[in-house]
Short mmCIF file of C-alpha atoms in Angstrom, two decimals:
data_model
loop_
_atom_site.label_atom_id
_atom_site.label_comp_id
_atom_site.label_asym_id
_atom_site.label_seq_id
_atom_site.Cartn_x
_atom_site.Cartn_y
_atom_site.Cartn_z
CA MET A 1 -18.88 0.63 24.21
CA VAL A 2 -19.36 2.61 20.69
CA PHE A 3 -15.83 4.20 19.35
CA THR A 4 -16.85 7.47 17.12
CA ASP A 5 -13.38 7.33 16.99
CA ARG A 6 -11.04 4.24 15.31
CA LYS A 7 -7.81 3.43 14.58
CA ALA A 8 -5.74 1.59 11.67
CA ALA A 9 -1.94 1.35 10.56
CA ILE A 10 -0.25 -0.47 8.20
CA LEU A 11 2.78 -2.56 9.61
CA GLY A 12 5.99 -3.18 8.29
CA LYS A 13 9.80 -3.38 8.04
CA PRO A 14 10.76 -0.50 6.45
CA VAL A 15 7.32 1.61 6.38
CA GLU A 16 8.35 4.83 6.36
CA HIS A 17 7.64 5.45 2.49
CA SER A 18 3.86 3.21 2.02
CA LEU A 19 1.27 5.47 0.88
CA SER A 20 -1.32 3.64 1.91
CA PRO A 21 -1.39 6.24 4.92
CA VAL A 22 -2.92 8.44 1.56
CA LEU A 23 -5.12 5.69 0.59
CA HIS A 24 -6.84 5.12 3.65
CA GLY A 25 -7.00 8.94 4.84
CA ALA A 26 -8.53 9.75 1.69
CA ALA A 27 -11.02 7.67 2.13
CA PHE A 28 -11.82 8.58 5.97
CA ARG A 29 -12.72 11.91 4.95
CA ALA A 30 -14.89 11.07 1.62
CA LEU A 31 -16.56 8.90 4.73
CA GLY A 32 -16.67 11.53 6.38
CA LEU A 33 -15.16 9.50 9.36
CA ASP A 34 -13.15 12.44 10.88
CA GLY A 35 -11.78 11.18 13.74
CA TRP A 36 -10.53 8.15 11.92
CA THR A 37 -6.00 7.76 11.81
CA TYR A 38 -4.47 5.78 9.68
CA GLU A 39 -0.66 5.54 10.41
CA ARG A 40 2.63 3.59 10.02
CA VAL A 41 4.04 0.99 12.41
CA GLU A 42 7.42 -0.17 12.55
CA MET A 43 7.52 -3.82 12.19
CA ASP A 44 8.37 -7.35 11.64
CA GLY A 45 7.12 -10.54 11.36
CA PRO A 46 8.48 -11.70 14.70
CA GLY A 47 6.98 -8.60 16.78
CA LEU A 48 3.84 -9.20 14.89
CA PRO A 49 1.53 -11.67 17.39
CA ALA A 50 2.46 -9.23 20.17
CA PHE A 51 1.76 -5.69 19.04
CA VAL A 52 -1.77 -7.26 17.54
CA ASP A 53 -2.65 -8.43 20.92
CA GLY A 54 -1.77 -5.78 22.96
CA LEU A 55 -4.06 -3.21 20.55
CA GLY A 56 -6.99 -2.07 22.19
CA PRO A 57 -11.20 -2.16 20.67
CA GLU A 58 -10.86 1.03 19.53
CA TRP A 59 -8.44 -0.62 16.37
CA THR A 60 -10.35 -1.55 13.28
CA GLY A 61 -8.27 -3.24 10.67
CA LEU A 62 -4.67 -3.11 9.64
CA SER A 63 -2.76 -3.16 6.78
CA VAL A 64 0.23 -5.54 6.25
CA THR A 65 3.30 -5.60 4.32
CA MET A 66 6.74 -7.88 4.41
CA PRO A 67 8.16 -9.19 6.46
CA GLY A 68 4.58 -9.24 8.11
CA LYS A 69 2.47 -10.66 5.56
CA ARG A 70 3.08 -14.42 6.92
CA ALA A 71 2.81 -14.09 10.06
CA ALA A 72 -0.49 -11.86 9.76
CA LEU A 73 -1.63 -15.06 8.43
CA GLU A 74 -0.64 -17.43 11.10
CA HIS A 75 -1.85 -14.97 13.90
CA ALA A 76 -5.63 -14.88 12.62
CA ASP A 77 -8.36 -16.26 14.24
CA GLU A 78 -9.82 -16.83 10.95
CA VAL A 79 -8.69 -16.85 7.71
CA THR A 80 -10.46 -16.39 4.02
CA PRO A 81 -9.83 -19.26 1.79
CA ARG A 82 -7.79 -16.86 -0.31
CA ALA A 83 -5.43 -15.90 1.59
CA ALA A 84 -5.32 -19.39 3.07
CA ALA A 85 -4.21 -20.15 -0.84
CA VAL A 86 -1.45 -17.68 -0.58
CA GLY A 87 -0.35 -19.05 2.69
CA ALA A 88 0.05 -14.78 3.43
CA ALA A 89 -2.18 -11.85 4.60
CA ASN A 90 -1.64 -8.39 3.77
CA THR A 91 -4.88 -7.45 6.05
CA LEU A 92 -6.40 -7.84 9.04
CA VAL A 93 -9.88 -6.63 10.43
CA ARG A 94 -10.94 -6.95 13.62
CA ARG A 95 -14.34 -8.99 14.15
CA GLU A 96 -16.44 -10.12 17.27
CA THR A 97 -14.85 -12.87 17.78
CA GLY A 98 -11.00 -12.28 16.52
CA TRP A 99 -8.88 -10.49 13.78
CA LEU A 100 -9.35 -11.98 10.79
CA ALA A 101 -7.08 -12.16 7.78
CA ASP A 102 -7.60 -11.60 3.96
CA CYS A 103 -5.15 -11.01 1.07
CA THR A 104 -6.32 -8.07 -0.87
CA ASP A 105 -3.36 -8.59 -2.75
CA VAL A 106 -5.40 -10.80 -4.98
CA ASP A 107 -7.90 -8.13 -6.23
CA GLY A 108 -4.52 -5.84 -6.56
CA VAL A 109 -3.23 -8.45 -9.21
CA THR A 110 -6.56 -8.59 -10.73
CA GLU A 111 -8.09 -5.86 -11.05
CA ALA A 112 -4.97 -3.55 -12.25
CA LEU A 113 -4.94 -7.00 -15.11
CA ARG A 114 -8.43 -6.86 -15.88
CA ILE A 115 -8.92 -2.71 -15.80
CA ALA A 116 -5.81 -0.42 -15.68
CA ALA A 117 -4.78 -3.39 -18.95
CA GLY A 118 -7.72 -4.79 -20.17
CA TYR A 119 -6.98 -8.93 -20.15
CA SER A 120 -9.71 -10.59 -20.53
CA PRO A 121 -8.19 -14.42 -20.36
CA GLY A 122 -8.84 -17.05 -23.20
CA ALA A 123 -9.50 -20.23 -22.42
CA ASP A 124 -5.71 -21.60 -23.24
CA ASP A 125 -3.84 -18.92 -21.76
CA GLY A 126 -0.78 -19.39 -20.32
CA ALA A 127 0.65 -16.48 -18.14
CA VAL A 128 4.25 -16.06 -16.49
CA ILE A 129 5.77 -14.38 -13.51
CA LEU A 130 9.53 -13.36 -13.34
CA GLY A 131 10.52 -13.48 -10.09
CA ALA A 132 9.64 -15.72 -6.22
CA GLY A 133 8.65 -12.71 -3.94
CA GLY A 134 5.51 -12.68 -1.80
CA THR A 135 3.84 -10.73 -4.77
CA ALA A 136 4.24 -14.00 -7.14
CA ALA A 137 1.92 -15.71 -4.44
CA ALA A 138 -0.59 -13.46 -4.74
CA ALA A 139 -0.32 -13.60 -9.10
CA VAL A 140 -0.71 -16.49 -8.84
CA VAL A 141 -4.05 -17.33 -6.96
CA GLY A 142 -4.96 -14.07 -8.32
CA LEU A 143 -4.19 -15.50 -12.76
CA ALA A 144 -6.20 -18.63 -11.68
CA SER A 145 -9.24 -16.63 -10.55
CA LEU A 146 -8.93 -15.38 -13.45
CA GLY A 147 -9.66 -18.14 -15.33
CA VAL A 148 -5.45 -18.66 -16.25
CA ARG A 149 -4.74 -22.30 -16.12
CA THR A 150 -1.03 -22.52 -16.97
CA VAL A 151 2.10 -20.83 -15.20
CA ARG A 152 5.80 -20.45 -15.49
CA LEU A 153 7.99 -19.19 -12.97
CA VAL A 154 10.99 -17.11 -14.38
CA MET A 155 13.47 -17.10 -11.21
CA ARG A 156 17.56 -16.96 -10.75
CA ASP A 157 17.28 -19.88 -8.03
CA PRO A 158 14.48 -22.73 -8.62
CA ALA A 159 14.70 -23.46 -4.42
CA ARG A 160 13.09 -19.96 -4.26
CA ALA A 161 10.03 -20.64 -5.61
CA THR A 162 8.50 -23.54 -3.54
CA GLU A 163 6.08 -21.42 -1.94
CA THR A 164 4.80 -19.89 -5.03
CA VAL A 165 4.37 -22.96 -6.87
CA GLU A 166 2.39 -24.19 -3.47
CA ALA A 167 0.07 -20.84 -3.82
CA ALA A 168 0.09 -22.13 -7.52
CA GLN A 169 -1.54 -25.76 -6.47
CA ARG A 170 -3.68 -25.04 -3.60
CA ALA A 171 -5.64 -21.96 -6.43
CA GLY A 172 -5.16 -25.26 -8.92
CA LEU A 173 -2.97 -23.42 -11.29
CA ASP A 174 -0.02 -25.88 -13.26
CA ALA A 175 2.97 -24.65 -12.51
CA GLU A 176 6.21 -25.01 -14.08
CA VAL A 177 9.70 -23.11 -12.76
CA LEU A 178 12.27 -22.27 -15.22
CA ARG A 179 16.06 -21.19 -14.51
CA TRP A 180 16.53 -17.56 -16.02
CA ALA A 181 19.64 -18.75 -17.12
CA ASP A 182 17.99 -20.96 -19.35
CA THR A 183 15.22 -19.77 -20.10
CA ASP A 184 14.93 -18.73 -24.20
CA PHE A 185 12.78 -15.86 -23.54
CA GLY A 186 11.24 -15.72 -27.10
CA LYS A 187 9.93 -18.82 -26.60
CA LEU A 188 8.48 -18.03 -23.49
CA ALA A 189 6.91 -14.89 -24.99
CA ALA A 190 5.14 -16.61 -28.07
CA GLY A 191 3.55 -19.05 -25.70
CA SER A 192 2.12 -17.13 -22.97
CA ALA A 193 -0.98 -13.71 -23.16
CA VAL A 194 -0.36 -12.18 -19.74
CA LEU A 195 2.97 -11.54 -18.31
CA VAL A 196 3.71 -10.15 -14.11
CA ASN A 197 6.81 -8.53 -13.48
CA THR A 198 8.17 -9.09 -9.99
CA VAL A 199 11.89 -8.89 -10.48
CA PRO A 200 14.36 -5.24 -11.13
CA PRO A 201 14.08 -3.35 -14.02
CA ASP A 202 17.96 -3.96 -14.83
CA ALA A 203 17.18 -7.85 -14.89
CA VAL A 204 15.04 -7.69 -17.60
CA ARG A 205 16.58 -4.95 -19.64
CA PRO A 206 18.02 -7.85 -21.94
CA HIS A 207 15.18 -9.39 -22.61
CA LEU A 208 12.85 -6.15 -23.27
CA ALA A 209 11.86 -7.37 -26.78
CA GLU A 210 10.77 -10.36 -26.20
CA LEU A 211 8.59 -9.53 -23.11
CA ALA A 212 7.64 -6.95 -24.64
CA ARG A 213 5.36 -9.44 -27.27
CA ILE A 214 3.17 -9.87 -24.60
CA ARG A 215 0.20 -8.88 -24.95
CA CYS A 216 -0.70 -8.07 -21.18
CA VAL A 217 1.33 -6.82 -19.02
CA LEU A 218 1.36 -6.28 -15.06
CA ASP A 219 4.72 -4.95 -14.38
CA VAL A 220 4.90 -4.04 -10.58
CA ILE A 221 7.75 -2.00 -9.92
CA TYR A 222 6.83 1.99 -10.41
CA HIS A 223 9.86 3.86 -9.21
CA PRO A 224 11.69 5.33 -10.86
CA TRP A 225 9.29 5.49 -14.09
CA PRO A 226 8.70 4.08 -16.92
CA THR A 227 10.64 1.19 -16.16
CA ALA A 228 12.10 0.71 -19.87
CA LEU A 229 9.64 -2.83 -19.52
CA ALA A 230 6.54 -0.29 -19.50
CA GLU A 231 8.31 2.07 -22.08
CA ALA A 232 9.55 -1.34 -24.47
CA VAL A 233 5.26 -2.29 -23.82
CA ALA A 234 3.97 1.17 -24.73
CA ASP A 235 6.02 0.80 -27.88
CA ARG A 236 4.65 -2.12 -28.97
CA GLY A 237 1.09 -1.33 -28.37
CA GLY A 238 0.42 -3.59 -26.05
CA ARG A 239 -1.51 -3.19 -22.56
CA LEU A 240 0.16 -2.33 -19.47
CA ALA A 241 -1.15 -1.87 -15.52
CA THR A 242 1.69 -1.20 -12.89
CA GLY A 243 2.41 -1.84 -8.93
CA LEU A 244 0.24 2.12 -8.45
CA ASP A 245 -2.63 0.17 -9.77
CA MET A 246 -2.06 -2.96 -7.98
CA LEU A 247 -1.79 -1.27 -5.03
CA LEU A 248 -4.86 0.95 -5.77
CA HIS A 249 -7.49 -2.34 -5.63
CA GLN A 250 -5.90 -3.63 -3.07
CA ALA A 251 -6.75 -0.72 -0.93
CA PHE A 252 -10.30 -1.00 -2.17
CA GLY A 253 -11.26 -4.61 -0.31
CA GLN A 254 -9.23 -3.49 2.66
CA SER A 255 -11.02 0.35 3.21
CA GLU A 256 -14.12 -1.54 3.19
CA TYR A 257 -13.38 -3.81 5.78
CA PHE A 258 -12.02 -1.46 7.99
CA THR A 259 -14.81 0.50 7.55
CA GLY A 260 -17.52 -0.99 6.45
CA GLN A 261 -18.87 1.34 3.81
CA PRO A 262 -18.13 0.92 0.20
CA ALA A 263 -15.04 2.50 -1.00
CA PRO A 264 -14.86 5.58 -2.18
CA ARG A 265 -12.91 4.78 -5.09
CA ALA A 266 -12.64 8.32 -7.52
CA GLU A 267 -11.32 10.23 -4.03
CA MET A 268 -8.36 7.28 -2.97
CA ARG A 269 -7.61 7.24 -7.54
CA ASP A 270 -7.90 10.83 -6.90
CA ALA A 271 -5.45 11.07 -3.86
CA LEU A 272 -2.69 8.64 -5.50
CA ARG A 273 -2.22 10.32 -8.07
CA GLU A 274 -1.74 13.68 -6.53
CA ALA A 275 0.78 11.59 -4.28
CA THR A 276 2.81 10.22 -7.13
CA GLY A 277 3.07 13.62 -9.15
CA GLY A 278 0.48 11.96 -12.04
CA ILE A 279 2.68 9.53 -13.63
CA LEU A 280 -0.35 7.47 -13.93
CA SER A 281 -3.46 7.61 -15.16
CA LEU A 282 -4.60 4.73 -12.61
CA PRO A 283 -8.48 3.86 -14.13
CA ILE A 284 -10.88 2.45 -11.70
CA SER A 285 -13.46 1.07 -14.43
#
């Protein structure tokens, strides 16, 4: 049976403020897929397997945000190498053999850094990641794919670093864990070429002068904008990528999974800019 009208959705909890419907709705319209829909579904990790198993054949794919990314990986029939490396999946796509899990968050990290921040890794570049949440695991895999070989993970509780360290090891990255309270941020910045910040603005405020010395920064926080870190980087003439850049670039691969067609990047970018009041330029090339 051929389905001309298809369904997709974002699963998460909470999910009511997700911008994914903006991106994928714009993609469907640009591709002329008038009968296709993309919705928000409030869903936690434990509920994900039963929900996915109950979907009809009209469902083409799912975006997955927290707290269901690990459940998505574990429930899939097939897993891409990078999703396995991250230890989580943000994408489930229907295949003839079942559900395929991937982690396009890796694309979000790499393309935000490469395109928005103009990052081109050197042979000896080191990276810093602040925080140990789900974004950190995707970040270490993305950094490894760009050619970075060492990363320092800075967090208040090093015991929370296990999943990110394991992701770094699977990606072939040498990871060092530092306790926030014991870190010399000036020394940290002097030995680093790229920074990924996943912690709230107030946490980094005491260290802005040091962190802004790192030449390429991905600050995943974008609301409210600008963050103090973004302003500090701009004042020093540094290069900055944001969580909106990451959101945009991870959505391109998802769109191609769902539709089987090249992502209409300009239309998706324009829709996201409009939905966010044009606060960022969101370059796509």
